[in-house]
């Protein structure tokens, strides 16, 4: 197996942004070049936090797990939370524990910041089982998402989401 190096994702670094954008394109067929800074920029609640998995030999980014800060209301109290963004591993590198290691590295980084944040994830059908069985997430509930119509479209599309999972404690 190739040597994989895990490092914090510096979203302000253009080279890191380009590597993550390439992963989005290869895995999700999604061009993030126009919207990357929107999704991974600072929010009123703080800066994003993520981990990048890089093939030490080629320098290619082969995995990423990022989160953005937000606040939620739990039992009537405002609480810190993070929303999982772009948890992905290049298909050529799957099956080697990279996703599990990305998860471990990210939660270590959250703990190092002394954050007790709830991490909210919306896994797809492929990754749901892995989140529950290997990463300790809990299934909270299923959701329906709506895609709002764009200019010229007549109706919204509804897309079911397999579940909402959390990787933290309440």
mmCIF file of C-alpha atoms in Angstrom:
data_model
loop_
_atom_site.group_PDB
_atom_site.id
_atom_site.type_symbol
_atom_site.label_atom_id
_atom_site.label_comp_id
_atom_site.label_asym_id
_atom_site.label_seq_id
_atom_site.Cartn_x
_atom_site.Cartn_y
_atom_site.Cartn_z
ATOM 1 C CA UNK A 1 0.000 0.000 0.000
ATOM 2 C CA UNK A 2 1.118 3.524 -0.680
ATOM 3 C CA UNK A 3 2.171 5.793 2.155
ATOM 4 C CA UNK A 4 -0.559 8.281 3.007
ATOM 5 C CA UNK A 5 0.184 11.472 4.916
ATOM 6 C CA UNK A 6 -2.558 13.210 6.898
ATOM 7 C CA UNK A 7 -2.378 16.946 7.443
ATOM 8 C CA UNK A 8 -4.670 19.813 8.408
ATOM 9 C CA UNK A 9 -6.511 21.298 5.445
ATOM 10 C CA UNK A 10 -5.529 24.935 4.953
ATOM 11 C CA UNK A 11 -8.562 26.161 3.020
ATOM 12 C CA UNK A 12 -7.007 29.586 2.395
ATOM 13 C CA UNK A 13 -4.077 27.978 0.543
ATOM 14 C CA UNK A 14 -4.764 27.943 -3.226
ATOM 15 C CA UNK A 15 -2.865 24.662 -3.722
ATOM 16 C CA UNK A 16 -4.914 22.908 -1.026
ATOM 17 C CA UNK A 17 -8.131 24.344 -2.461
ATOM 18 C CA UNK A 18 -7.194 23.061 -5.922
ATOM 19 C CA UNK A 19 -6.471 19.559 -4.576
ATOM 20 C CA UNK A 20 -9.842 19.417 -2.804
ATOM 21 C CA UNK A 21 -11.627 20.795 -5.873
ATOM 22 C CA UNK A 22 -10.053 17.989 -7.963
ATOM 23 C CA UNK A 23 -11.336 15.426 -5.458
ATOM 24 C CA UNK A 24 -14.860 16.866 -5.689
ATOM 25 C CA UNK A 25 -14.695 16.662 -9.481
ATOM 26 C CA UNK A 26 -13.328 13.117 -9.554
ATOM 27 C CA UNK A 27 -15.621 11.697 -6.888
ATOM 28 C CA UNK A 28 -18.853 13.714 -7.140
ATOM 29 C CA UNK A 29 -18.444 15.160 -10.672
ATOM 30 C CA UNK A 30 -18.996 18.560 -9.106
ATOM 31 C CA UNK A 31 -17.081 21.689 -10.106
ATOM 32 C CA UNK A 32 -16.330 23.543 -6.864
ATOM 33 C CA UNK A 33 -13.951 26.109 -8.390
ATOM 34 C CA UNK A 34 -16.547 28.894 -8.367
ATOM 35 C CA UNK A 35 -17.988 28.183 -4.915
ATOM 36 C CA UNK A 36 -15.089 26.730 -2.908
ATOM 37 C CA UNK A 37 -14.431 29.882 -0.872
ATOM 38 C CA UNK A 38 -18.162 30.154 -0.077
ATOM 39 C CA UNK A 39 -18.350 26.618 1.338
ATOM 40 C CA UNK A 40 -14.944 26.600 3.012
ATOM 41 C CA UNK A 41 -14.543 30.227 4.035
ATOM 42 C CA UNK A 42 -14.921 31.655 7.521
ATOM 43 C CA UNK A 43 -18.441 31.927 8.924
ATOM 44 C CA UNK A 44 -19.723 34.165 11.714
ATOM 45 C CA UNK A 45 -19.163 31.137 13.970
ATOM 46 C CA UNK A 46 -15.538 30.496 13.044
ATOM 47 C CA UNK A 47 -13.234 28.927 10.498
ATOM 48 C CA UNK A 48 -13.626 25.519 8.862
ATOM 49 C CA UNK A 49 -11.596 22.627 10.162
ATOM 50 C CA UNK A 50 -10.553 19.672 8.049
ATOM 51 C CA UNK A 51 -7.997 17.000 7.262
ATOM 52 C CA UNK A 52 -6.451 16.124 3.927
ATOM 53 C CA UNK A 53 -5.044 12.678 3.056
ATOM 54 C CA UNK A 54 -2.175 12.945 0.561
ATOM 55 C CA UNK A 55 -0.279 10.234 -1.300
ATOM 56 C CA UNK A 56 3.297 10.867 -0.082
ATOM 57 C CA UNK A 57 4.804 9.685 -3.359
ATOM 58 C CA UNK A 58 2.697 11.654 -5.854
ATOM 59 C CA UNK A 59 1.449 14.559 -3.717
ATOM 60 C CA UNK A 60 -2.089 13.794 -4.896
ATOM 61 C CA UNK A 61 -4.911 14.452 -2.434
ATOM 62 C CA UNK A 62 -6.682 11.114 -2.042
ATOM 63 C CA UNK A 63 -9.096 11.944 0.767
ATOM 64 C CA UNK A 64 -10.640 14.843 2.638
ATOM 65 C CA UNK A 65 -12.918 15.415 5.614
ATOM 66 C CA UNK A 66 -13.885 18.966 6.436
ATOM 67 C CA UNK A 67 -16.337 20.660 8.743
ATOM 68 C CA UNK A 68 -17.764 24.140 9.007
ATOM 69 C CA UNK A 69 -18.828 25.708 12.274
ATOM 70 C CA UNK A 70 -22.380 26.607 13.099
ATOM 71 C CA UNK A 71 -24.621 26.811 16.148
ATOM 72 C CA UNK A 72 -27.670 24.703 16.916
ATOM 73 C CA UNK A 73 -30.290 24.764 19.619
ATOM 74 C CA UNK A 74 -30.365 21.697 21.866
ATOM 75 C CA UNK A 75 -32.911 21.552 24.660
ATOM 76 C CA UNK A 76 -33.474 25.295 24.261
ATOM 77 C CA UNK A 77 -29.771 26.151 24.611
ATOM 78 C CA UNK A 78 -27.427 27.392 21.882
ATOM 79 C CA UNK A 79 -24.604 24.925 21.338
ATOM 80 C CA UNK A 80 -21.589 24.712 19.028
ATOM 81 C CA UNK A 81 -21.839 22.306 16.132
ATOM 82 C CA UNK A 82 -19.962 21.392 12.997
ATOM 83 C CA UNK A 83 -21.481 20.325 9.710
ATOM 84 C CA UNK A 84 -19.622 17.606 7.853
ATOM 85 C CA UNK A 85 -18.516 18.737 4.410
ATOM 86 C CA UNK A 86 -16.804 16.783 1.682
ATOM 87 C CA UNK A 87 -16.000 13.542 3.498
ATOM 88 C CA UNK A 88 -14.524 11.652 0.577
ATOM 89 C CA UNK A 89 -11.869 9.177 -0.512
ATOM 90 C CA UNK A 90 -10.684 8.686 -4.078
ATOM 91 C CA UNK A 91 -12.150 5.359 -5.322
ATOM 92 C CA UNK A 92 -8.671 4.075 -6.233
ATOM 93 C CA UNK A 93 -7.690 4.378 -2.549
ATOM 94 C CA UNK A 94 -10.796 2.954 -0.877
ATOM 95 C CA UNK A 95 -10.551 -0.110 1.324
ATOM 96 C CA UNK A 96 -7.333 0.950 3.064
ATOM 97 C CA UNK A 97 -8.851 2.620 6.127
ATOM 98 C CA UNK A 98 -8.322 6.174 4.859
ATOM 99 C CA UNK A 99 -11.862 7.316 5.697
ATOM 100 C CA UNK A 100 -11.593 5.897 9.207
ATOM 101 C CA UNK A 101 -8.242 7.613 9.703
ATOM 102 C CA UNK A 102 -9.577 10.935 8.345
ATOM 103 C CA UNK A 103 -12.409 10.689 10.869
ATOM 104 C CA UNK A 104 -9.961 9.966 13.721
ATOM 105 C CA UNK A 105 -7.664 12.835 12.685
ATOM 106 C CA UNK A 106 -10.533 15.302 12.444
ATOM 107 C CA UNK A 107 -11.980 14.386 15.828
ATOM 108 C CA UNK A 108 -8.493 14.660 17.359
ATOM 109 C CA UNK A 109 -8.187 18.157 15.877
ATOM 110 C CA UNK A 110 -11.592 19.101 17.307
ATOM 111 C CA UNK A 111 -10.567 17.768 20.723
ATOM 112 C CA UNK A 112 -7.243 19.649 20.539
ATOM 113 C CA UNK A 113 -9.250 22.846 20.160
ATOM 114 C CA UNK A 114 -11.117 21.894 23.324
ATOM 115 C CA UNK A 115 -14.367 21.864 21.393
ATOM 116 C CA UNK A 116 -17.254 19.733 22.532
ATOM 117 C CA UNK A 117 -19.071 20.177 19.275
ATOM 118 C CA UNK A 118 -21.763 18.032 17.790
ATOM 119 C CA UNK A 119 -20.708 16.980 14.286
ATOM 120 C CA UNK A 120 -23.691 16.634 11.976
ATOM 121 C CA UNK A 121 -23.336 14.477 8.885
ATOM 122 C CA UNK A 122 -25.590 13.650 5.980
ATOM 123 C CA UNK A 123 -24.040 10.446 4.622
ATOM 124 C CA UNK A 124 -25.041 8.984 1.312
ATOM 125 C CA UNK A 125 -26.261 5.422 0.913
ATOM 126 C CA UNK A 126 -22.702 4.228 0.270
ATOM 127 C CA UNK A 127 -21.133 5.693 3.404
ATOM 128 C CA UNK A 128 -24.023 5.393 5.884
ATOM 129 C CA UNK A 129 -23.090 1.871 7.033
ATOM 130 C CA UNK A 130 -19.433 2.870 7.517
ATOM 131 C CA UNK A 131 -20.420 5.887 9.635
ATOM 132 C CA UNK A 132 -22.489 3.720 11.962
ATOM 133 C CA UNK A 133 -20.387 0.550 12.203
ATOM 134 C CA UNK A 134 -16.802 1.823 12.043
ATOM 135 C CA UNK A 135 -16.913 5.427 13.171
ATOM 136 C CA UNK A 136 -19.339 5.417 16.064
ATOM 137 C CA UNK A 137 -21.897 7.779 14.582
ATOM 138 C CA UNK A 138 -25.520 7.441 15.645
ATOM 139 C CA UNK A 139 -28.497 7.523 13.294
ATOM 140 C CA UNK A 140 -30.758 10.329 14.469
ATOM 141 C CA UNK A 141 -33.441 10.550 11.803
ATOM 142 C CA UNK A 142 -34.179 10.614 8.093
ATOM 143 C CA UNK A 143 -34.672 13.916 6.279
ATOM 144 C CA UNK A 144 -36.157 15.193 3.062
ATOM 145 C CA UNK A 145 -34.250 17.929 1.262
ATOM 146 C CA UNK A 146 -35.634 20.319 -1.275
ATOM 147 C CA UNK A 147 -33.726 21.783 -4.168
ATOM 148 C CA UNK A 148 -35.163 25.195 -4.899
ATOM 149 C CA UNK A 149 -35.933 25.998 -8.523
ATOM 150 C CA UNK A 150 -33.447 28.048 -10.485
ATOM 151 C CA UNK A 151 -34.384 30.764 -12.881
ATOM 152 C CA UNK A 152 -36.540 29.301 -15.618
ATOM 153 C CA UNK A 153 -37.400 26.100 -13.720
ATOM 154 C CA UNK A 154 -40.982 25.503 -12.738
ATOM 155 C CA UNK A 155 -40.878 23.359 -9.606
ATOM 156 C CA UNK A 156 -38.672 22.220 -6.782
ATOM 157 C CA UNK A 157 -37.197 18.739 -6.614
ATOM 158 C CA UNK A 158 -37.399 16.755 -3.416
ATOM 159 C CA UNK A 159 -34.486 14.479 -2.582
ATOM 160 C CA UNK A 160 -34.592 11.999 0.276
ATOM 161 C CA UNK A 161 -31.562 11.868 2.538
ATOM 162 C CA UNK A 162 -30.724 8.509 4.044
ATOM 163 C CA UNK A 163 -30.167 9.912 7.481
ATOM 164 C CA UNK A 164 -28.736 12.461 9.807
ATOM 165 C CA UNK A 165 -25.890 11.142 11.868
ATOM 166 C CA UNK A 166 -23.882 12.697 14.626
ATOM 167 C CA UNK A 167 -20.331 11.968 15.569
ATOM 168 C CA UNK A 168 -20.358 13.804 18.854
ATOM 169 C CA UNK A 169 -22.306 13.676 22.036
ATOM 170 C CA UNK A 170 -25.209 15.818 23.113
#
